[in-house]
Tab-separated table of C-alpha atoms and ligand atoms in Angstrom:
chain	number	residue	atom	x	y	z
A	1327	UNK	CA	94.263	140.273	105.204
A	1328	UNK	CA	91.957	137.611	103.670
A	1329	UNK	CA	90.931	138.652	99.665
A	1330	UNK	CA	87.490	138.906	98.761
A	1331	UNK	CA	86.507	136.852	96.906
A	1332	UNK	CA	83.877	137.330	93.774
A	1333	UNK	CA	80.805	136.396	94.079
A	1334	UNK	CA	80.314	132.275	92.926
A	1335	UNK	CA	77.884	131.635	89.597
A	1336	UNK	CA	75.915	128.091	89.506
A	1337	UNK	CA	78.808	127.821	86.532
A	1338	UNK	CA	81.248	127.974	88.438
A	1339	UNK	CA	79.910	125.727	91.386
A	1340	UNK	CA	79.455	123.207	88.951
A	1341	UNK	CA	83.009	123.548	87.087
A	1342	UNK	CA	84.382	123.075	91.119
A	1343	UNK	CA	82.184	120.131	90.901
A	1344	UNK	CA	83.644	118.108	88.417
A	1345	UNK	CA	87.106	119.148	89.951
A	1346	UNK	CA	86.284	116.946	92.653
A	1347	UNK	CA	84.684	114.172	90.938
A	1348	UNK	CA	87.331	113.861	88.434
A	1349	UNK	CA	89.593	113.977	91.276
A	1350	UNK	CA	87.936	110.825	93.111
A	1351	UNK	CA	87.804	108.867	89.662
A	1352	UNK	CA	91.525	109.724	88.855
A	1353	UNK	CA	92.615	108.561	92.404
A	1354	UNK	CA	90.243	105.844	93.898
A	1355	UNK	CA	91.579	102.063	93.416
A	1356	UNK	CA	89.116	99.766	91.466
A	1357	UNK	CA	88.401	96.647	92.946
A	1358	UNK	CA	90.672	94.459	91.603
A	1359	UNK	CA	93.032	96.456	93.404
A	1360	UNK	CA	91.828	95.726	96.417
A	1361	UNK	CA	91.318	92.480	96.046
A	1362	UNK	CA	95.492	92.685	95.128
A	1363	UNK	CA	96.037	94.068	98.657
A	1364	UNK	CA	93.988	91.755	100.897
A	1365	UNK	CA	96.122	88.541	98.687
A	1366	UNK	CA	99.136	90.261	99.927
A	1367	UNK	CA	98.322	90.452	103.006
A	1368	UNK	CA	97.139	86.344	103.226
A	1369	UNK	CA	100.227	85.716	101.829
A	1370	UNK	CA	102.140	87.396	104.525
A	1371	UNK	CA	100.179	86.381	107.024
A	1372	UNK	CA	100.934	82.629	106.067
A	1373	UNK	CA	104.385	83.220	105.719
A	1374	UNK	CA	104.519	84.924	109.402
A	1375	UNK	CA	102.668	81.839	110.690
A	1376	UNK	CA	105.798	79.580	110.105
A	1377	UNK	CA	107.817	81.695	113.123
A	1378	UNK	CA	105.100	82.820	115.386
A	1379	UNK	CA	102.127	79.879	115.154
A	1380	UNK	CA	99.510	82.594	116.272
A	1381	UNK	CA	100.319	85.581	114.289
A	1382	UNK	CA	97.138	87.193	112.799
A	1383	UNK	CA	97.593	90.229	110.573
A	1384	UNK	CA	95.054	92.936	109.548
A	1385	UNK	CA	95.309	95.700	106.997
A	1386	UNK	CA	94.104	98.863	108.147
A	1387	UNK	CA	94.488	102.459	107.399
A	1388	UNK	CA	93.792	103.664	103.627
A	1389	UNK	CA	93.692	100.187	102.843
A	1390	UNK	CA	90.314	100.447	104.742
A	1391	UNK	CA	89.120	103.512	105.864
A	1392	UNK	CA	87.811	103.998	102.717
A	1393	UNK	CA	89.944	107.133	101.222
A	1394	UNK	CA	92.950	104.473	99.981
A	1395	UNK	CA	94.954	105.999	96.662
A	1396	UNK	CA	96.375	103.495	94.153
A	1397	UNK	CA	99.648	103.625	95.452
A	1398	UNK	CA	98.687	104.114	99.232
A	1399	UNK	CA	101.284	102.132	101.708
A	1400	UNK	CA	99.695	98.922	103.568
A	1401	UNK	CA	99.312	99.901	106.859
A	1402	UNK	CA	99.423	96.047	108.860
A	1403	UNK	CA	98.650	95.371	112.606
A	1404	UNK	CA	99.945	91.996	113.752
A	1405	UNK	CA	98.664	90.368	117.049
A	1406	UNK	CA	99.500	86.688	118.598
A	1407	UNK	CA	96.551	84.992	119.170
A	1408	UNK	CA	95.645	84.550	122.774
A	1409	UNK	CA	97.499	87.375	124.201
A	1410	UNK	CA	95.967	90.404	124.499
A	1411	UNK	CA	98.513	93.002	125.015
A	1412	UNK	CA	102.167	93.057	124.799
A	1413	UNK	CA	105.247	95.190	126.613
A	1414	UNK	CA	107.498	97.812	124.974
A	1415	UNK	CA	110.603	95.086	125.319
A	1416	UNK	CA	108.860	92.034	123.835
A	1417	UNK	CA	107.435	94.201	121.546
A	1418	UNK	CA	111.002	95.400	120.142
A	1419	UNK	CA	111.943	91.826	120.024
A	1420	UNK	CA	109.492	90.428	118.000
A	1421	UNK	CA	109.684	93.679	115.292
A	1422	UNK	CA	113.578	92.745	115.443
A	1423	UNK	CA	112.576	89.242	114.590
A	1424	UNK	CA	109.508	89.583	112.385
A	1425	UNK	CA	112.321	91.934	110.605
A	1426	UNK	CA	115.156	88.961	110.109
A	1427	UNK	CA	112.152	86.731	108.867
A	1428	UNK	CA	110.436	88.842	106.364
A	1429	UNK	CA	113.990	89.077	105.165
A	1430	UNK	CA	113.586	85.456	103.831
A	1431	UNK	CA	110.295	86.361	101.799
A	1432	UNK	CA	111.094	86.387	98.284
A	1433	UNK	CA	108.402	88.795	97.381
A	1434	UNK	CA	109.558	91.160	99.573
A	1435	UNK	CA	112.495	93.971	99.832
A	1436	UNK	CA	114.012	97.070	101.668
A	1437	UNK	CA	113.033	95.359	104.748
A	1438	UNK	CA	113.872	97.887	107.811
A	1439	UNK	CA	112.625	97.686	111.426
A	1440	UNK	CA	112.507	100.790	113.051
A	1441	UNK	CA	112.305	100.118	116.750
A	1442	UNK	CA	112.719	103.537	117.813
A	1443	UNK	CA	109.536	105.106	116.601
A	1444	UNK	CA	106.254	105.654	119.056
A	1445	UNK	CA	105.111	102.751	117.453
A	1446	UNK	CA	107.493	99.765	116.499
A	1447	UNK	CA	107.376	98.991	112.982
A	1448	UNK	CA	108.695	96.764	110.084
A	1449	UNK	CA	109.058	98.423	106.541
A	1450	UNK	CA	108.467	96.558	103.278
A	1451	UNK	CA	108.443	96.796	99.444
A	1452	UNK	CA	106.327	94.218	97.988
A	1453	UNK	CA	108.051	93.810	94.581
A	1454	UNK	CA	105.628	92.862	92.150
A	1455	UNK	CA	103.339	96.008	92.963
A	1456	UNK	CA	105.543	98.388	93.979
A	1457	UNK	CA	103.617	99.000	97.456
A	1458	UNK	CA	105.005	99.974	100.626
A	1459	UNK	CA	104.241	98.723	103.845
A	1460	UNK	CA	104.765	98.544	107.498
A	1461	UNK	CA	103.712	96.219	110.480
A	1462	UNK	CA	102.709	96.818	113.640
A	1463	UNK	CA	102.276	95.359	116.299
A	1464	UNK	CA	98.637	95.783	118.720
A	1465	UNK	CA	98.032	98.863	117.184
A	1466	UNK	CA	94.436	98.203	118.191
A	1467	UNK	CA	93.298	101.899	118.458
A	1468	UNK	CA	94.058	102.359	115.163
A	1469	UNK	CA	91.996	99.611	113.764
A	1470	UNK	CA	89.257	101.180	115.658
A	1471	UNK	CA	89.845	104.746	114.038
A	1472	UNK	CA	89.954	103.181	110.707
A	1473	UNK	CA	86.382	101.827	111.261
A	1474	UNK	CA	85.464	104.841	112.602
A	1475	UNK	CA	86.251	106.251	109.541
A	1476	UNK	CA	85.277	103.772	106.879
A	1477	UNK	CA	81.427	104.818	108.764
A	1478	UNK	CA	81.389	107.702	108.104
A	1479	UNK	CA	82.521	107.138	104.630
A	1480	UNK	CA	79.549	104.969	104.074
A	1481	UNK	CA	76.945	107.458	105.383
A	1482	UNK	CA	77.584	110.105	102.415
A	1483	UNK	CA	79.253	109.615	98.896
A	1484	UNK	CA	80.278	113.119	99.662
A	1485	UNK	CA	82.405	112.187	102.690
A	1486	UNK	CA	84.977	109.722	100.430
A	1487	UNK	CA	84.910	112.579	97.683
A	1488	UNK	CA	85.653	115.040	99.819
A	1489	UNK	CA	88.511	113.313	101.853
A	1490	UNK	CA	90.576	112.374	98.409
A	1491	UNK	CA	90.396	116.354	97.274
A	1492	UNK	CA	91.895	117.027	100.643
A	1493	UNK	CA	93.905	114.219	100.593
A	1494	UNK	CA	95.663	115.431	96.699
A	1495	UNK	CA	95.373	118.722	97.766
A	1496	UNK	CA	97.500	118.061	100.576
A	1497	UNK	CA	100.363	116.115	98.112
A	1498	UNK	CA	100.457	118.770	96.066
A	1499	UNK	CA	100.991	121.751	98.599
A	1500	UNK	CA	103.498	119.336	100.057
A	1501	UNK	CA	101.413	119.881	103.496
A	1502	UNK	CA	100.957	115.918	103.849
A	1503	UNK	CA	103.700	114.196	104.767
A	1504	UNK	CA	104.343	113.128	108.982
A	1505	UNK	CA	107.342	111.956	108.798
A	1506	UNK	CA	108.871	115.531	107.320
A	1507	UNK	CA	107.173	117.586	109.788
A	1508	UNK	CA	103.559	118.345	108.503
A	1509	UNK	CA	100.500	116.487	109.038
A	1510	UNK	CA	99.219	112.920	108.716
A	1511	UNK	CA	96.323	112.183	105.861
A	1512	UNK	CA	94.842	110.828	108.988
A	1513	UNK	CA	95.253	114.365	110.345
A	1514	UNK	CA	93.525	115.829	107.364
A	1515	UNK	CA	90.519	113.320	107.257
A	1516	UNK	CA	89.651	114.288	110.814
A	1517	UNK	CA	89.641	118.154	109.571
A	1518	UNK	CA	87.148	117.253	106.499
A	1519	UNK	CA	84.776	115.281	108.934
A	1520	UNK	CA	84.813	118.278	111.655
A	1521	UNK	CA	83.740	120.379	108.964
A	1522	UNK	CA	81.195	118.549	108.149
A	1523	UNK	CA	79.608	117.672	110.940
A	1524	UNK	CA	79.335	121.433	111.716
A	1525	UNK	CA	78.669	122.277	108.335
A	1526	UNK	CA	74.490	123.603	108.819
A	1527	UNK	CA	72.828	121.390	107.955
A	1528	UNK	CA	75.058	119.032	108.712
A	1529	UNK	CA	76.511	116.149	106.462
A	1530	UNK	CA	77.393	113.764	109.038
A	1531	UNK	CA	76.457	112.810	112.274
A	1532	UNK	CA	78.610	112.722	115.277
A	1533	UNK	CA	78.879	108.733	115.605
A	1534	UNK	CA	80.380	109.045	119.160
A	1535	UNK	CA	77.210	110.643	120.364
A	1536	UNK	CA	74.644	108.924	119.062
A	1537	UNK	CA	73.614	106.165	121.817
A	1538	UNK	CA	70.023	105.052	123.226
A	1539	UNK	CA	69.604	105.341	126.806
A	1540	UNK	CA	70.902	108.370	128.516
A	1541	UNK	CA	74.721	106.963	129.061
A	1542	UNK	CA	76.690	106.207	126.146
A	1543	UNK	CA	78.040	103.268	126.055
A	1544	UNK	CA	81.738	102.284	127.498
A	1545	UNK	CA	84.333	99.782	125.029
A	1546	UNK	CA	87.275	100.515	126.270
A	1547	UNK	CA	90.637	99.723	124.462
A	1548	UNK	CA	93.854	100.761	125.618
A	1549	UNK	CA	92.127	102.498	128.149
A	1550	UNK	CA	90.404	104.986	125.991
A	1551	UNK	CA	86.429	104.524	124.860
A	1552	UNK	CA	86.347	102.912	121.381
A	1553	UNK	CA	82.884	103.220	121.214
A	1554	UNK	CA	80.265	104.618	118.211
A	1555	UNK	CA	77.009	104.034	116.493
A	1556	UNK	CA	78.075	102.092	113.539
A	1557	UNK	CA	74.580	100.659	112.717
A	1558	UNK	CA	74.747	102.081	109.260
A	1559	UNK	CA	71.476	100.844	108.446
A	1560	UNK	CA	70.045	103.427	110.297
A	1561	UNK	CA	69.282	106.754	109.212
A	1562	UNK	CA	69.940	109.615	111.526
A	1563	UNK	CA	67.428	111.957	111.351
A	1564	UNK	CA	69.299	115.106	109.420
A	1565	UNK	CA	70.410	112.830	106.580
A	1566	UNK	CA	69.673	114.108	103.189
A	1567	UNK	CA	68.966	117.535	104.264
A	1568	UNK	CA	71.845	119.496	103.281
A	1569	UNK	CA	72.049	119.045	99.385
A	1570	UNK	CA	74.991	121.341	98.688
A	1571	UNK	CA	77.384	119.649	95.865
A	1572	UNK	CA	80.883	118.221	96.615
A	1573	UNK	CA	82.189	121.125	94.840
A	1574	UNK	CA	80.613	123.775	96.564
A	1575	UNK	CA	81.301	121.796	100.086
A	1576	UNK	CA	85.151	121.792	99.091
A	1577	UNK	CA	85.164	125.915	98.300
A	1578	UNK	CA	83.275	125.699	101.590
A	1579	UNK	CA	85.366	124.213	103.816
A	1580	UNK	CA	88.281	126.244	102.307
A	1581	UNK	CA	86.587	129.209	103.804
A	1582	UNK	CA	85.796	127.833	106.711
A	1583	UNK	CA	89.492	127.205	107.926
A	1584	UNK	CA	90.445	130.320	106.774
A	1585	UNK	CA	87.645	132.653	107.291
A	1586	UNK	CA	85.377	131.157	110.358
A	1587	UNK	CA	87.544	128.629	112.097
A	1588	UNK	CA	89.575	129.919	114.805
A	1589	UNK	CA	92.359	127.904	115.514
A	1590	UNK	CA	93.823	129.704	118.475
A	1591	UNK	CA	90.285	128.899	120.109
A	1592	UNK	CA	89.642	125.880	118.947
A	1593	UNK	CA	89.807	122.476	119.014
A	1594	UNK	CA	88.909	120.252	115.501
A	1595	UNK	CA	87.414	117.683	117.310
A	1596	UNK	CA	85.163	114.969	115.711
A	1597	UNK	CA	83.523	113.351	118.745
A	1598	UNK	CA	81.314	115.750	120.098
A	1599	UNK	CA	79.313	118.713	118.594
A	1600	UNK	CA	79.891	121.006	121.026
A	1601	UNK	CA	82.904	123.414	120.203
A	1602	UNK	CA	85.629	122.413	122.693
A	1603	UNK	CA	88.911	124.807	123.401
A	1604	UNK	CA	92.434	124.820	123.348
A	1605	UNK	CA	92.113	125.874	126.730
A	1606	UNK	CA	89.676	123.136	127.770
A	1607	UNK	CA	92.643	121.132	126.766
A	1608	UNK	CA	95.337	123.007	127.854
A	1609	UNK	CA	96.719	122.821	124.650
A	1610	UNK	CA	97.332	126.618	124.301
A	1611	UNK	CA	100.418	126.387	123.500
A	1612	UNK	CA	100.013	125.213	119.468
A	1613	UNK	CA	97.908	126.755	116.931
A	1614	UNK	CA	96.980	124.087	114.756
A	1615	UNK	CA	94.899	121.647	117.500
A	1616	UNK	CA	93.762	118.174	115.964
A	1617	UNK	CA	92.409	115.618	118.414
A	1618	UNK	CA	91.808	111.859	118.644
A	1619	UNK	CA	88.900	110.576	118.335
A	1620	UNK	CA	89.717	108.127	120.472
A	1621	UNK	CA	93.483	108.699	122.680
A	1622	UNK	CA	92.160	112.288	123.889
A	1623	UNK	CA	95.612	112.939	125.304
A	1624	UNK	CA	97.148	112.711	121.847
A	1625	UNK	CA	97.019	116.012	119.757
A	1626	UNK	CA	97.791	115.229	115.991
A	1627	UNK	CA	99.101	118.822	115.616
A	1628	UNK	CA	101.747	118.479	118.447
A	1629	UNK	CA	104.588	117.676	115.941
A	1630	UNK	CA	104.105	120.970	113.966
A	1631	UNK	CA	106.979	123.742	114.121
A	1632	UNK	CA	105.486	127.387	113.784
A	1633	UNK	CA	106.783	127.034	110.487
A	1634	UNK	CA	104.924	124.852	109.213
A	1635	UNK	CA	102.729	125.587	110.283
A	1636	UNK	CA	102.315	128.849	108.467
A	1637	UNK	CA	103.258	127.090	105.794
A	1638	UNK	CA	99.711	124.908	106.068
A	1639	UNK	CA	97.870	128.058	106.767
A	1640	UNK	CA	99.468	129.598	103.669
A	1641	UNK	CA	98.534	126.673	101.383
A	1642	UNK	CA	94.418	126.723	103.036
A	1643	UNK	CA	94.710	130.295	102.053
A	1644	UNK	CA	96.444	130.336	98.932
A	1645	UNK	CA	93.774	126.983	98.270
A	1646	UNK	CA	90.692	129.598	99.151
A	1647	UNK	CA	91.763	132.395	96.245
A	1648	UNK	CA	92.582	129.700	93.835
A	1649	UNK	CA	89.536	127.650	94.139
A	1650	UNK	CA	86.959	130.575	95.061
A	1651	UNK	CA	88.086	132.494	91.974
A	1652	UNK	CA	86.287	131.671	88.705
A	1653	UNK	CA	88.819	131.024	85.730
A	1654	UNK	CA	89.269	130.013	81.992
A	1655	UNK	CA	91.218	127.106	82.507
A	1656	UNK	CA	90.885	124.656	85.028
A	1657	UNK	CA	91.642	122.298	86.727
A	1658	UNK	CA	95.810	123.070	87.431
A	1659	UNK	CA	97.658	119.652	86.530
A	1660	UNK	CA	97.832	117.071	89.273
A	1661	UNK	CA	101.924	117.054	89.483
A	1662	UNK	CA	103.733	113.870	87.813
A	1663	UNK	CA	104.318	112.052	90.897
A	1664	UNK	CA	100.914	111.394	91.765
A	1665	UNK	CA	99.921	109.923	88.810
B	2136	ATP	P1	97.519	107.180	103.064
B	2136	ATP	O1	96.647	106.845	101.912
B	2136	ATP	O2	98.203	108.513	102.902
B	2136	ATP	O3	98.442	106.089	103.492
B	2136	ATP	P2	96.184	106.605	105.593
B	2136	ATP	O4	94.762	106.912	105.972
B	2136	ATP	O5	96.550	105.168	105.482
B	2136	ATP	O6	96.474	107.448	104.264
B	2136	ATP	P3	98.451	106.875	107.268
B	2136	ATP	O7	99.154	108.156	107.617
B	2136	ATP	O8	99.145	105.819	106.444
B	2136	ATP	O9	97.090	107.324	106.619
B	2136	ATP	O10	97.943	106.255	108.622
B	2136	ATP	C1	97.371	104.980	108.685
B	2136	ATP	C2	96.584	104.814	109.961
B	2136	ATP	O11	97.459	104.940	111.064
B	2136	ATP	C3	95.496	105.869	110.180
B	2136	ATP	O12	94.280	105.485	109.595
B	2136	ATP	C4	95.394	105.876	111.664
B	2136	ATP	O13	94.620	104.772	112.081
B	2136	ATP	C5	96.818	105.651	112.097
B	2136	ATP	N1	97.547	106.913	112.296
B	2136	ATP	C6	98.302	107.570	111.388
B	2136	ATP	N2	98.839	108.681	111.896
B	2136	ATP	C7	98.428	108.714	113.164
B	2136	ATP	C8	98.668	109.595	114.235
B	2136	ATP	N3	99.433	110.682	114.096
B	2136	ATP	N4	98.086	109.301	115.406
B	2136	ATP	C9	97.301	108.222	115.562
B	2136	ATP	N5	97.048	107.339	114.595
B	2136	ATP	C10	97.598	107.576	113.420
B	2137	MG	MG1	98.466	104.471	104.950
């Protein structure tokens, strides 16, 4: 049912190319910007200090991970100094409260805590940059992801290119969005750093698995192990081998979730090389399988109607013909609201 596809000149490799770096230059925030987003969040931070003495706050997310967009949201994770966890009823309390204090900020608006959610969270709009944001509250496994992430970032220029073409090509098939039934961008970063780590040779190492000794290390954090190699000065030993360009990668891994990935057998599954299956998981029951890094019971896929997802499928394929097919003009206009 798959088209074949013609065969793919140096031309048009590099034409794919530029696709992708112009995509990266039109998207990534500069550093001022940054530096705009860590003021915001001192500024909060001091102003949550006046109601709860020990609050610390720390961005995390886009604003970290390394794959942020202009306009990303500010993820936030608040904790109370000295206390280590907290309950599902004090944790409601202090959302509701954080909520009716934030309320008082002047730089702030559209403040709405939504205490039903898995996790508890605050909403903002910070009105002098038009950002978004939400708090949360010990959302320490996420911190951890986002450093997992921001690694392997830093091990490959190709990794951060790669993850903001998947990133705006998921906002403009309208496959992106969590909160109306599709995936996460978190979702999506996991499936560009599963390919490739089994792209051959690979790009990226599997950081869980890399340990000296013959155990691997145990941090554990919410009961789950937190740990990887994030030594970054160190080389791993198949770095610089594969020298495929980021446009040729992105045509690749096109292909290989429609053509060599099988999702009905599979698992995408960053922390180990070794293929692992839905059934290993018993997590037959779905078709698109994404899992943790980290919380092994949680399945980023699990929210997906078979609707959707045929609707993601349909957008991977429809992604291969338009991408693997050389053409006159290109690249198709990034729609208005993402610029
Ligand atoms: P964007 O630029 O679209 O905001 P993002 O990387 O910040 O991208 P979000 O969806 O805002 O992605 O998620 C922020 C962080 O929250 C992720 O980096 C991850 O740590 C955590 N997260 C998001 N969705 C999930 C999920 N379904 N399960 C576990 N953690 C998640
Ligand atoms: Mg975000």
């Amino acid at each position: 049912e798959l088209e074949a596809l013609p065969p793919i000149t140096q031309e048009f490799h590099s034409v794919l190319n530029k696709v992708c770096e112009q995509c990266y230059s039109d998207f990534a925030p500069d550093e001022l910007e940054v530096g705009v987003r860590e003021h915001i969040l001192q500024d909060l931070e001091a102003f949550v200090r006046r109601q709860f003495a020990g609050a610390r706050l720390q961005l995390f997310g886009s604003s970290k991970n390394g794959f942020g967009f202009r306009q990303s949201d500010l993820d936030i994770c608040m904790v109370l100094e000295g206390q280590e966890t907290i309950d599902d009823v004090d944790c409601i309390s202090i959302i509701e409260s954080l909520a009716r204090s934030l309320k008082k900020h002047p730089g702030l608006k559209n403040i709405l805590p939504i205490t039903t959610a898995k996790v508890p969270i605050v909403k903002f709009y910070h009105v002098r940059t038009g950002l978004e944001g939400d708090i949360s509250l010990y959302n320490t496994l996420a911190l951890h992801n986002t450093h997992l992430l921001a690694s392997y970032a830093a091990i490959d220029r190709r990794v951060k290119i790669l993850c903001y073409v998947m990133k705006v090509f998921a906002k403009m098939c309208d496959i992106g969005d969590a909160s109306r039934g599709s995936l996460s961008s978190y979702a999506y970063t996991l499936m560009v750093l599963f390919f490739l780590q089994q792209r051959n040779p690979p790009i990226i190492p599997v950081l869980q698995e890399i340990y000296d000794g013959k155990k691997k290390p145990e941090v554990l954090v919410d009961g789950w192990n937190v740990y990887f190699f994030d030594d970054l000065k160190t080389r791993w030993p198949q770095y610089g081998k594969n020298s495929e360009s980021v446009g040729e990668l992105w045509l690749g891994l096109l292909r290989f979730y429609t053509e060599d990935f099988d999702f009905r057998e599979h698992v995408v599954c960053v922390r180990q090389h070794a293929r692992l299956t839905t059934f290993n998981k018993q997590w037959t029951s779905k078709y698109i399988v994404i899992e943790d890094p980290f919380d092994l019971n949680h399945n980023l896929g699990a929210g997906l109607s078979r609707k959707m997802t045929n609707f993601i499928m349909k957008a991977f394929i429809n992604g291969r013909t338009v991408f693997g097919t050389p053409v006159k003009v290109f690249p198709p206009a990034y729609p208005s609201q993402m610029e």
